[in-house]
Amino acid sequence: MNEWSKNSHKRFVSPRGSALLLVSIVYFNATWVLISSGAVRITDAFVATCAEEARANNHSYSADLLHITSARHDTKSISIWPDPKIKIGFIAHDSKYMDSRRYGDLAYGISQELPLWSLPKLRRKLLEQSSKTLASVADSRFQLLRMQIRQSLLDAAFLSKIIEIRKSDLEWIDTIIKDQEDKFRVATGSHHEIMLLQNENGLEANRLVHDTNLLVNTHLRLNRLLGKTNNFPWPMVELPRLGGKVSFNSSLIQIALSNNAQLKVLKNEREESRHRTVDTTALCKP
């Protein structure tokens, strides 16, 4: 898999690595929304692309998939009816007490165990429910990973906007300082005002450094979540467009209850416990 997706694209990185311009060559489903500034706007498709790349590079999720596959194979290994058993053997005898010509010296037969109390069927249902529980746990972890990626992208977009504003403020403060210094030279300005502006300029510069470090940490967190190297350069991301007003109604509760991954895990665990209780109860029968 490529750094961003399987679709081809080019990346142009500035010498300092601080700006990244993405030029899409072939991307029919418009996963990325490029805006005039060369930044990438956060969309559902962009978040989904990052989440899929994180899923492919996440070793914990790959282990969960292997556990699910193993549980499904365990389910197929349980037969409703046990396999019949064929027995064949040789009888050692003493000719003094047993005539082999009359009774023979071979023992053979076939036996079939009965599925008493439907034990194989109950065990199969238990393993099937266990595989469903493992699948819901894996999906819950993936949804949590997707939420962390989306939150990190929003943090990066917000910090990028804050840094842009702080840079504009610094330029504005520098302009005012130069204007006040010119006034001070002709005895129309105040040295006190110049000191206040210089102090504000220093504070704003420190805030800019602090926000820049936060943005770097956010990019490192994104690289960790997506399984990239720490020095992978991220593009500038823009905050998503404001959505419309969402009115509260009962359907929102139903959507939340039906799509919440953690609730699905709890429901599957409860169902697995019920099947385990039934299976154990059947094993205790004579």
PDB file of C-alpha atoms in Angstrom:
ATOM      1  CA  MET A   1       0.000   0.000   0.000  1.00  0.00           C
ATOM      2  CA  ASN A   2       1.222   3.505  -0.810  1.00  0.00           C
ATOM      3  CA  GLU A   3       1.706   6.171   1.826  1.00  0.00           C
ATOM      4  CA  TRP A   4      -1.788   7.554   1.358  1.00  0.00           C
ATOM      5  CA  SER A   5      -3.890   5.210  -0.767  1.00  0.00           C
ATOM      6  CA  LYS A   6      -3.740   2.794  -3.644  1.00  0.00           C
ATOM      7  CA  ASN A   7      -4.658   5.536  -6.107  1.00  0.00           C
ATOM      8  CA  SER A   8      -1.768   7.303  -7.782  1.00  0.00           C
ATOM      9  CA  HIS A   9      -0.891  10.855  -6.840  1.00  0.00           C
ATOM     10  CA  LYS A  10       2.145  13.144  -6.540  1.00  0.00           C
ATOM     11  CA  ARG A  11       3.450  14.984  -3.519  1.00  0.00           C
ATOM     12  CA  PHE A  12       5.580  18.091  -3.726  1.00  0.00           C
ATOM     13  CA  VAL A  13       7.370  18.959  -0.493  1.00  0.00           C
ATOM     14  CA  SER A  14       9.101  22.241   0.214  1.00  0.00           C
ATOM     15  CA  PRO A  15      12.793  22.092   1.226  1.00  0.00           C
ATOM     16  CA  ARG A  16      11.907  22.720   4.852  1.00  0.00           C
ATOM     17  CA  GLY A  17       9.182  20.077   4.804  1.00  0.00           C
ATOM     18  CA  SER A  18       6.685  22.489   6.351  1.00  0.00           C
ATOM     19  CA  ALA A  19       4.331  22.755   3.394  1.00  0.00           C
ATOM     20  CA  LEU A  20       2.944  19.892   1.381  1.00  0.00           C
ATOM     21  CA  LEU A  21       1.047  20.390  -1.850  1.00  0.00           C
ATOM     22  CA  LEU A  22      -1.007  17.466  -3.051  1.00  0.00           C
ATOM     23  CA  VAL A  23      -1.874  17.178  -6.717  1.00  0.00           C
ATOM     24  CA  SER A  24      -4.345  14.442  -7.485  1.00  0.00           C
ATOM     25  CA  ILE A  25      -3.864  12.585 -10.773  1.00  0.00           C
ATOM     26  CA  VAL A  26      -6.458   9.840 -10.676  1.00  0.00           C
ATOM     27  CA  TYR A  27      -9.048   9.894  -7.928  1.00  0.00           C
ATOM     28  CA  PHE A  28     -12.561   9.275  -9.145  1.00  0.00           C
ATOM     29  CA  ASN A  29     -14.368   9.072  -5.810  1.00  0.00           C
ATOM     30  CA  ALA A  30     -13.108  12.494  -4.641  1.00  0.00           C
ATOM     31  CA  THR A  31     -11.657  11.260  -1.405  1.00  0.00           C
ATOM     32  CA  TRP A  32      -9.630  14.417  -0.985  1.00  0.00           C
ATOM     33  CA  VAL A  33     -11.086  17.873  -1.446  1.00  0.00           C
ATOM     34  CA  LEU A  34      -8.279  20.178  -2.533  1.00  0.00           C
ATOM     35  CA  ILE A  35      -8.945  23.866  -2.004  1.00  0.00           C
ATOM     36  CA  SER A  36      -7.255  26.903  -3.513  1.00  0.00           C
ATOM     37  CA  SER A  37      -4.591  27.126  -0.787  1.00  0.00           C
ATOM     38  CA  GLY A  38      -3.285  23.627  -1.617  1.00  0.00           C
ATOM     39  CA  ALA A  39      -4.575  22.227   1.668  1.00  0.00           C
ATOM     40  CA  VAL A  40      -6.787  19.171   2.115  1.00  0.00           C
ATOM     41  CA  ARG A  41     -10.240  19.689   3.524  1.00  0.00           C
ATOM     42  CA  ILE A  42     -11.377  17.103   6.056  1.00  0.00           C
ATOM     43  CA  THR A  43     -14.270  15.072   4.663  1.00  0.00           C
ATOM     44  CA  ASP A  44     -15.842  11.742   5.572  1.00  0.00           C
ATOM     45  CA  ALA A  45     -14.121  10.138   2.576  1.00  0.00           C
ATOM     46  CA  PHE A  46     -10.720  11.476   3.647  1.00  0.00           C
ATOM     47  CA  VAL A  47     -11.197  10.188   7.198  1.00  0.00           C
ATOM     48  CA  ALA A  48     -12.319   6.810   5.811  1.00  0.00           C
ATOM     49  CA  THR A  49      -9.184   6.593   3.647  1.00  0.00           C
ATOM     50  CA  CYS A  50      -6.939   7.288   6.629  1.00  0.00           C
ATOM     51  CA  ALA A  51      -8.883   4.782   8.757  1.00  0.00           C
ATOM     52  CA  GLU A  52      -8.528   2.035   6.144  1.00  0.00           C
ATOM     53  CA  GLU A  53      -4.790   2.646   5.923  1.00  0.00           C
ATOM     54  CA  ALA A  54      -4.553   2.507   9.709  1.00  0.00           C
ATOM     55  CA  ARG A  55      -6.499  -0.768   9.715  1.00  0.00           C
ATOM     56  CA  ALA A  56      -4.111  -2.264   7.154  1.00  0.00           C
ATOM     57  CA  ASN A  57      -1.041  -1.210   9.158  1.00  0.00           C
ATOM     58  CA  ASN A  58      -2.374  -2.011  12.634  1.00  0.00           C
ATOM     59  CA  HIS A  59      -0.883  -5.293  13.894  1.00  0.00           C
ATOM     60  CA  SER A  60      -3.345  -5.545  16.764  1.00  0.00           C
ATOM     61  CA  TYR A  61      -6.285  -5.473  14.347  1.00  0.00           C
ATOM     62  CA  SER A  62      -4.568  -8.103  12.161  1.00  0.00           C
ATOM     63  CA  ALA A  63      -4.259 -10.323  15.239  1.00  0.00           C
ATOM     64  CA  ASP A  64      -7.969  -9.820  15.946  1.00  0.00           C
ATOM     65  CA  LEU A  65      -8.801 -10.976  12.419  1.00  0.00           C
ATOM     66  CA  LEU A  66      -6.701 -14.109  12.907  1.00  0.00           C
ATOM     67  CA  HIS A  67      -8.546 -14.851  16.161  1.00  0.00           C
ATOM     68  CA  ILE A  68     -11.875 -14.456  14.366  1.00  0.00           C
ATOM     69  CA  THR A  69     -10.770 -16.820  11.589  1.00  0.00           C
ATOM     70  CA  SER A  70      -9.583 -19.354  14.152  1.00  0.00           C
ATOM     71  CA  ALA A  71     -12.911 -19.194  15.996  1.00  0.00           C
ATOM     72  CA  ARG A  72     -14.830 -19.777  12.768  1.00  0.00           C
ATOM     73  CA  HIS A  73     -12.703 -22.817  11.949  1.00  0.00           C
ATOM     74  CA  ASP A  74     -13.315 -24.134  15.457  1.00  0.00           C
ATOM     75  CA  THR A  75     -17.042 -23.812  14.811  1.00  0.00           C
ATOM     76  CA  LYS A  76     -16.788 -25.859  11.606  1.00  0.00           C
ATOM     77  CA  SER A  77     -14.862 -28.578  13.441  1.00  0.00           C
ATOM     78  CA  ILE A  78     -17.891 -29.404  15.629  1.00  0.00           C
ATOM     79  CA  SER A  79     -20.221 -31.926  13.979  1.00  0.00           C
ATOM     80  CA  ILE A  80     -23.844 -32.275  14.958  1.00  0.00           C
ATOM     81  CA  TRP A  81     -23.459 -36.072  14.753  1.00  0.00           C
ATOM     82  CA  PRO A  82     -20.131 -37.612  15.878  1.00  0.00           C
ATOM     83  CA  ASP A  83     -18.266 -39.583  13.227  1.00  0.00           C
ATOM     84  CA  PRO A  84     -18.933 -43.343  13.292  1.00  0.00           C
ATOM     85  CA  LYS A  85     -16.118 -45.541  14.585  1.00  0.00           C
ATOM     86  CA  ILE A  86     -15.065 -48.821  12.973  1.00  0.00           C
ATOM     87  CA  LYS A  87     -13.256 -51.395  15.138  1.00  0.00           C
ATOM     88  CA  ILE A  88     -11.297 -54.360  13.861  1.00  0.00           C
ATOM     89  CA  GLY A  89      -8.897 -56.612  15.715  1.00  0.00           C
ATOM     90  CA  PHE A  90      -7.438 -60.088  16.207  1.00  0.00           C
ATOM     91  CA  ILE A  91      -8.484 -62.404  19.039  1.00  0.00           C
ATOM     92  CA  ALA A  92      -5.752 -64.387  20.749  1.00  0.00           C
ATOM     93  CA  HIS A  93      -7.133 -67.687  22.000  1.00  0.00           C
ATOM     94  CA  ASP A  94      -6.165 -71.037  23.370  1.00  0.00           C
ATOM     95  CA  SER A  95      -7.198 -73.969  21.200  1.00  0.00           C
ATOM     96  CA  LYS A  96      -7.865 -75.958  24.359  1.00  0.00           C
ATOM     97  CA  TYR A  97     -10.769 -73.728  25.385  1.00  0.00           C
ATOM     98  CA  MET A  98     -11.856 -72.102  22.100  1.00  0.00           C
ATOM     99  CA  ASP A  99     -12.230 -73.463  18.624  1.00  0.00           C
ATOM    100  CA  SER A 100     -11.139 -70.751  16.198  1.00  0.00           C
ATOM    101  CA  ARG A 101     -12.792 -72.571  13.309  1.00  0.00           C
ATOM    102  CA  ARG A 102     -16.132 -72.219  15.096  1.00  0.00           C
ATOM    103  CA  TYR A 103     -15.904 -68.771  16.635  1.00  0.00           C
ATOM    104  CA  GLY A 104     -13.283 -67.136  14.421  1.00  0.00           C
ATOM    105  CA  ASP A 105     -10.272 -65.114  15.459  1.00  0.00           C
ATOM    106  CA  LEU A 106     -11.265 -61.662  14.127  1.00  0.00           C
ATOM    107  CA  ALA A 107     -13.242 -58.991  15.988  1.00  0.00           C
ATOM    108  CA  TYR A 108     -14.849 -56.141  14.056  1.00  0.00           C
ATOM    109  CA  GLY A 109     -17.764 -53.779  14.347  1.00  0.00           C
ATOM    110  CA  ILE A 110     -19.045 -50.245  13.900  1.00  0.00           C
ATOM    111  CA  SER A 111     -20.353 -47.855  16.582  1.00  0.00           C
ATOM    112  CA  GLN A 112     -22.146 -44.513  16.461  1.00  0.00           C
ATOM    113  CA  GLU A 113     -22.310 -42.177  19.457  1.00  0.00           C
ATOM    114  CA  LEU A 114     -25.638 -40.489  20.011  1.00  0.00           C
ATOM    115  CA  PRO A 115     -25.720 -36.680  20.422  1.00  0.00           C
ATOM    116  CA  LEU A 116     -27.170 -36.865  23.914  1.00  0.00           C
ATOM    117  CA  TRP A 117     -28.785 -33.677  25.180  1.00  0.00           C
ATOM    118  CA  SER A 118     -27.832 -32.047  21.849  1.00  0.00           C
ATOM    119  CA  LEU A 119     -24.344 -31.357  23.229  1.00  0.00           C
ATOM    120  CA  PRO A 120     -22.602 -30.962  19.834  1.00  0.00           C
ATOM    121  CA  LYS A 121     -25.325 -28.583  18.644  1.00  0.00           C
ATOM    122  CA  LEU A 122     -25.072 -26.497  21.791  1.00  0.00           C
ATOM    123  CA  ARG A 123     -21.286 -26.385  21.570  1.00  0.00           C
ATOM    124  CA  ARG A 124     -21.499 -25.297  17.922  1.00  0.00           C
ATOM    125  CA  LYS A 125     -23.881 -22.466  18.811  1.00  0.00           C
ATOM    126  CA  LEU A 126     -21.539 -21.383  21.597  1.00  0.00           C
ATOM    127  CA  LEU A 127     -18.557 -21.223  19.240  1.00  0.00           C
ATOM    128  CA  GLU A 128     -20.588 -19.345  16.635  1.00  0.00           C
ATOM    129  CA  GLN A 129     -21.568 -16.747  19.208  1.00  0.00           C
ATOM    130  CA  SER A 130     -17.967 -16.562  20.412  1.00  0.00           C
ATOM    131  CA  SER A 131     -16.797 -15.702  16.886  1.00  0.00           C
ATOM    132  CA  LYS A 132     -19.480 -12.995  16.683  1.00  0.00           C
ATOM    133  CA  THR A 133     -18.236 -11.535  19.953  1.00  0.00           C
ATOM    134  CA  LEU A 134     -14.653 -11.451  18.673  1.00  0.00           C
ATOM    135  CA  ALA A 135     -15.830  -9.750  15.485  1.00  0.00           C
ATOM    136  CA  SER A 136     -17.725  -7.088  17.435  1.00  0.00           C
ATOM    137  CA  VAL A 137     -14.673  -6.459  19.646  1.00  0.00           C
ATOM    138  CA  ALA A 138     -12.486  -5.998  16.567  1.00  0.00           C
ATOM    139  CA  ASP A 139     -15.030  -3.616  15.042  1.00  0.00           C
ATOM    140  CA  SER A 140     -15.216  -1.669  18.296  1.00  0.00           C
ATOM    141  CA  ARG A 141     -11.436  -1.227  18.322  1.00  0.00           C
ATOM    142  CA  PHE A 142     -11.507  -0.079  14.704  1.00  0.00           C
ATOM    143  CA  GLN A 143     -14.246   2.459  15.428  1.00  0.00           C
ATOM    144  CA  LEU A 144     -12.180   3.778  18.346  1.00  0.00           C
ATOM    145  CA  LEU A 145      -9.148   4.047  16.061  1.00  0.00           C
ATOM    146  CA  ARG A 146     -11.232   5.886  13.469  1.00  0.00           C
ATOM    147  CA  MET A 147     -12.504   8.309  16.121  1.00  0.00           C
ATOM    148  CA  GLN A 148      -8.940   9.023  17.292  1.00  0.00           C
ATOM    149  CA  ILE A 149      -7.834   9.690  13.711  1.00  0.00           C
ATOM    150  CA  ARG A 150     -10.759  12.042  13.085  1.00  0.00           C
ATOM    151  CA  GLN A 151     -10.094  13.936  16.329  1.00  0.00           C
ATOM    152  CA  SER A 152      -6.387  14.229  15.502  1.00  0.00           C
ATOM    153  CA  LEU A 153      -7.183  15.559  12.032  1.00  0.00           C
ATOM    154  CA  LEU A 154      -9.514  18.162  13.523  1.00  0.00           C
ATOM    155  CA  ASP A 155      -6.834  19.138  16.042  1.00  0.00           C
ATOM    156  CA  ALA A 156      -4.283  19.532  13.257  1.00  0.00           C
ATOM    157  CA  ALA A 157      -6.661  21.665  11.181  1.00  0.00           C
ATOM    158  CA  PHE A 158      -7.539  23.839  14.172  1.00  0.00           C
ATOM    159  CA  LEU A 159      -3.878  24.351  15.122  1.00  0.00           C
ATOM    160  CA  SER A 160      -2.980  25.178  11.518  1.00  0.00           C
ATOM    161  CA  LYS A 161      -5.635  27.886  11.496  1.00  0.00           C
ATOM    162  CA  ILE A 162      -4.471  29.243  14.873  1.00  0.00           C
ATOM    163  CA  ILE A 163      -0.854  29.373  13.624  1.00  0.00           C
ATOM    164  CA  GLU A 164      -1.960  31.253  10.517  1.00  0.00           C
ATOM    165  CA  ILE A 165      -3.799  33.806  12.664  1.00  0.00           C
ATOM    166  CA  ARG A 166      -0.869  34.215  15.034  1.00  0.00           C
ATOM    167  CA  LYS A 167       1.501  34.849  12.137  1.00  0.00           C
ATOM    168  CA  SER A 168      -0.861  37.549  10.869  1.00  0.00           C
ATOM    169  CA  ASP A 169      -0.991  39.060  14.355  1.00  0.00           C
ATOM    170  CA  LEU A 170       2.794  39.133  14.561  1.00  0.00           C
ATOM    171  CA  GLU A 171       3.023  40.945  11.234  1.00  0.00           C
ATOM    172  CA  TRP A 172       0.390  43.434  12.421  1.00  0.00           C
ATOM    173  CA  ILE A 173       2.233  44.000  15.731  1.00  0.00           C
ATOM    174  CA  ASP A 174       5.560  44.488  13.895  1.00  0.00           C
ATOM    175  CA  THR A 175       3.914  47.093  11.683  1.00  0.00           C
ATOM    176  CA  ILE A 176       2.521  48.951  14.709  1.00  0.00           C
ATOM    177  CA  ILE A 177       5.920  48.815  16.469  1.00  0.00           C
ATOM    178  CA  LYS A 178       7.641  50.329  13.452  1.00  0.00           C
ATOM    179  CA  ASP A 179       4.972  53.020  13.289  1.00  0.00           C
ATOM    180  CA  GLN A 180       5.370  53.812  17.007  1.00  0.00           C
ATOM    181  CA  GLU A 181       9.166  53.898  16.659  1.00  0.00           C
ATOM    182  CA  ASP A 182       8.846  56.382  13.803  1.00  0.00           C
ATOM    183  CA  LYS A 183       6.578  58.526  15.965  1.00  0.00           C
ATOM    184  CA  PHE A 184       9.019  58.247  18.865  1.00  0.00           C
ATOM    185  CA  ARG A 185      11.855  59.543  16.678  1.00  0.00           C
ATOM    186  CA  VAL A 186       9.906  62.720  15.959  1.00  0.00           C
ATOM    187  CA  ALA A 187       8.866  63.067  19.605  1.00  0.00           C
ATOM    188  CA  THR A 188       5.207  62.259  18.991  1.00  0.00           C
ATOM    189  CA  GLY A 189       5.242  58.708  20.339  1.00  0.00           C
ATOM    190  CA  SER A 190       5.594  57.112  23.760  1.00  0.00           C
ATOM    191  CA  HIS A 191       8.422  54.816  24.788  1.00  0.00           C
ATOM    192  CA  HIS A 192       5.963  53.106  27.170  1.00  0.00           C
ATOM    193  CA  GLU A 193       3.701  52.108  24.273  1.00  0.00           C
ATOM    194  CA  ILE A 194       6.676  50.727  22.366  1.00  0.00           C
ATOM    195  CA  MET A 195       7.663  48.574  25.346  1.00  0.00           C
ATOM    196  CA  LEU A 196       4.101  47.272  25.694  1.00  0.00           C
ATOM    197  CA  LEU A 197       3.988  46.375  22.006  1.00  0.00           C
ATOM    198  CA  GLN A 198       7.366  44.660  22.144  1.00  0.00           C
ATOM    199  CA  ASN A 199       6.242  42.689  25.175  1.00  0.00           C
ATOM    200  CA  GLU A 200       3.065  41.640  23.358  1.00  0.00           C
ATOM    201  CA  ASN A 201       5.177  40.712  20.337  1.00  0.00           C
ATOM    202  CA  GLY A 202       7.306  38.418  22.498  1.00  0.00           C
ATOM    203  CA  LEU A 203       4.262  36.788  24.087  1.00  0.00           C
ATOM    204  CA  GLU A 204       2.670  36.198  20.700  1.00  0.00           C
ATOM    205  CA  ALA A 205       5.915  34.713  19.376  1.00  0.00           C
ATOM    206  CA  ASN A 206       6.019  32.287  22.332  1.00  0.00           C
ATOM    207  CA  ARG A 207       2.389  31.310  21.675  1.00  0.00           C
ATOM    208  CA  LEU A 208       3.279  30.676  18.046  1.00  0.00           C
ATOM    209  CA  VAL A 209       6.160  28.382  19.036  1.00  0.00           C
ATOM    210  CA  HIS A 210       3.905  26.558  21.507  1.00  0.00           C
ATOM    211  CA  ASP A 211       1.134  26.004  18.923  1.00  0.00           C
ATOM    212  CA  THR A 212       3.709  24.920  16.325  1.00  0.00           C
ATOM    213  CA  ASN A 213       5.032  22.283  18.737  1.00  0.00           C
ATOM    214  CA  LEU A 214       1.474  21.104  19.391  1.00  0.00           C
ATOM    215  CA  LEU A 215       0.939  20.744  15.644  1.00  0.00           C
ATOM    216  CA  VAL A 216       4.137  18.693  15.329  1.00  0.00           C
ATOM    217  CA  ASN A 217       2.961  16.434  18.170  1.00  0.00           C
ATOM    218  CA  THR A 218      -0.415  16.044  16.469  1.00  0.00           C
ATOM    219  CA  HIS A 219       1.283  14.977  13.236  1.00  0.00           C
ATOM    220  CA  LEU A 220       3.371  12.468  15.197  1.00  0.00           C
ATOM    221  CA  ARG A 221       0.193  11.095  16.763  1.00  0.00           C
ATOM    222  CA  LEU A 222      -1.382  10.733  13.319  1.00  0.00           C
ATOM    223  CA  ASN A 223       1.708   8.939  12.014  1.00  0.00           C
ATOM    224  CA  ARG A 224       1.546   6.556  14.963  1.00  0.00           C
ATOM    225  CA  LEU A 225      -2.147   5.848  14.439  1.00  0.00           C
ATOM    226  CA  LEU A 226      -1.677   5.235  10.711  1.00  0.00           C
ATOM    227  CA  GLY A 227       1.500   3.189  11.113  1.00  0.00           C
ATOM    228  CA  LYS A 228       3.720   5.701   9.299  1.00  0.00           C
ATOM    229  CA  THR A 229       7.253   6.801  10.061  1.00  0.00           C
ATOM    230  CA  ASN A 230       7.677   9.718  12.444  1.00  0.00           C
ATOM    231  CA  ASN A 231       9.197  11.972   9.788  1.00  0.00           C
ATOM    232  CA  PHE A 232       6.374  11.478   7.284  1.00  0.00           C
ATOM    233  CA  PRO A 233       5.267  14.986   6.128  1.00  0.00           C
ATOM    234  CA  TRP A 234       1.574  15.724   6.507  1.00  0.00           C
ATOM    235  CA  PRO A 235      -0.309  18.128   4.256  1.00  0.00           C
ATOM    236  CA  MET A 236      -2.025  21.180   5.618  1.00  0.00           C
ATOM    237  CA  VAL A 237      -5.586  20.200   6.485  1.00  0.00           C
ATOM    238  CA  GLU A 238      -8.578  22.520   6.571  1.00  0.00           C
ATOM    239  CA  LEU A 239     -11.510  22.277   8.939  1.00  0.00           C
ATOM    240  CA  PRO A 240     -14.666  20.772   7.393  1.00  0.00           C
ATOM    241  CA  ARG A 241     -17.509  22.974   6.293  1.00  0.00           C
ATOM    242  CA  LEU A 242     -20.148  23.795   8.848  1.00  0.00           C
ATOM    243  CA  GLY A 243     -23.073  21.418   8.734  1.00  0.00           C
ATOM    244  CA  GLY A 244     -26.721  22.245   9.006  1.00  0.00           C
ATOM    245  CA  LYS A 245     -28.705  22.386  12.184  1.00  0.00           C
ATOM    246  CA  VAL A 246     -29.544  18.992  13.701  1.00  0.00           C
ATOM    247  CA  SER A 247     -32.802  18.875  15.604  1.00  0.00           C
ATOM    248  CA  PHE A 248     -33.027  16.386  18.444  1.00  0.00           C
ATOM    249  CA  ASN A 249     -35.550  13.602  17.898  1.00  0.00           C
ATOM    250  CA  SER A 250     -36.107  10.018  18.955  1.00  0.00           C
ATOM    251  CA  SER A 251     -34.653   8.619  15.718  1.00  0.00           C
ATOM    252  CA  LEU A 252     -31.216   9.932  16.722  1.00  0.00           C
ATOM    253  CA  ILE A 253     -31.345   7.795  19.858  1.00  0.00           C
ATOM    254  CA  GLN A 254     -32.281   4.734  17.829  1.00  0.00           C
ATOM    255  CA  ILE A 255     -29.430   5.364  15.387  1.00  0.00           C
ATOM    256  CA  ALA A 256     -26.983   5.737  18.261  1.00  0.00           C
ATOM    257  CA  LEU A 257     -28.211   2.562  19.974  1.00  0.00           C
ATOM    258  CA  SER A 258     -28.105   0.494  16.770  1.00  0.00           C
ATOM    259  CA  ASN A 259     -24.673   1.706  15.592  1.00  0.00           C
ATOM    260  CA  ASN A 260     -22.763   1.983  18.854  1.00  0.00           C
ATOM    261  CA  ALA A 261     -19.921  -0.522  18.611  1.00  0.00           C
ATOM    262  CA  GLN A 262     -19.478  -0.893  22.380  1.00  0.00           C
ATOM    263  CA  LEU A 263     -23.162  -1.721  22.846  1.00  0.00           C
ATOM    264  CA  LYS A 264     -22.851  -4.418  20.179  1.00  0.00           C
ATOM    265  CA  VAL A 265     -19.945  -5.918  22.109  1.00  0.00           C
ATOM    266  CA  LEU A 266     -21.983  -5.993  25.325  1.00  0.00           C
ATOM    267  CA  LYS A 267     -24.959  -7.600  23.562  1.00  0.00           C
ATOM    268  CA  ASN A 268     -22.780 -10.304  21.995  1.00  0.00           C
ATOM    269  CA  GLU A 269     -21.041 -10.979  25.298  1.00  0.00           C
ATOM    270  CA  ARG A 270     -24.406 -11.338  27.023  1.00  0.00           C
ATOM    271  CA  GLU A 271     -25.582 -13.754  24.326  1.00  0.00           C
ATOM    272  CA  GLU A 272     -22.347 -15.738  24.565  1.00  0.00           C
ATOM    273  CA  SER A 273     -22.778 -16.030  28.336  1.00  0.00           C
ATOM    274  CA  ARG A 274     -26.310 -17.336  27.823  1.00  0.00           C
ATOM    275  CA  HIS A 275     -25.102 -20.003  25.360  1.00  0.00           C
ATOM    276  CA  ARG A 276     -22.288 -20.969  27.713  1.00  0.00           C
ATOM    277  CA  THR A 277     -24.764 -21.414  30.566  1.00  0.00           C
ATOM    278  CA  VAL A 278     -26.977 -23.675  28.443  1.00  0.00           C
ATOM    279  CA  ASP A 279     -23.962 -25.717  27.298  1.00  0.00           C
ATOM    280  CA  THR A 280     -22.667 -26.164  30.857  1.00  0.00           C
ATOM    281  CA  THR A 281     -26.098 -27.147  32.100  1.00  0.00           C
ATOM    282  CA  ALA A 282     -26.334 -29.858  29.425  1.00  0.00           C
ATOM    283  CA  LEU A 283     -22.897 -31.201  30.359  1.00  0.00           C
ATOM    284  CA  CYS A 284     -24.056 -31.654  33.962  1.00  0.00           C
ATOM    285  CA  LYS A 285     -26.884 -33.951  32.927  1.00  0.00           C
ATOM    286  CA  PRO A 286     -26.352 -37.695  33.518  1.00  0.00           C
TER     287      PRO A 286
END
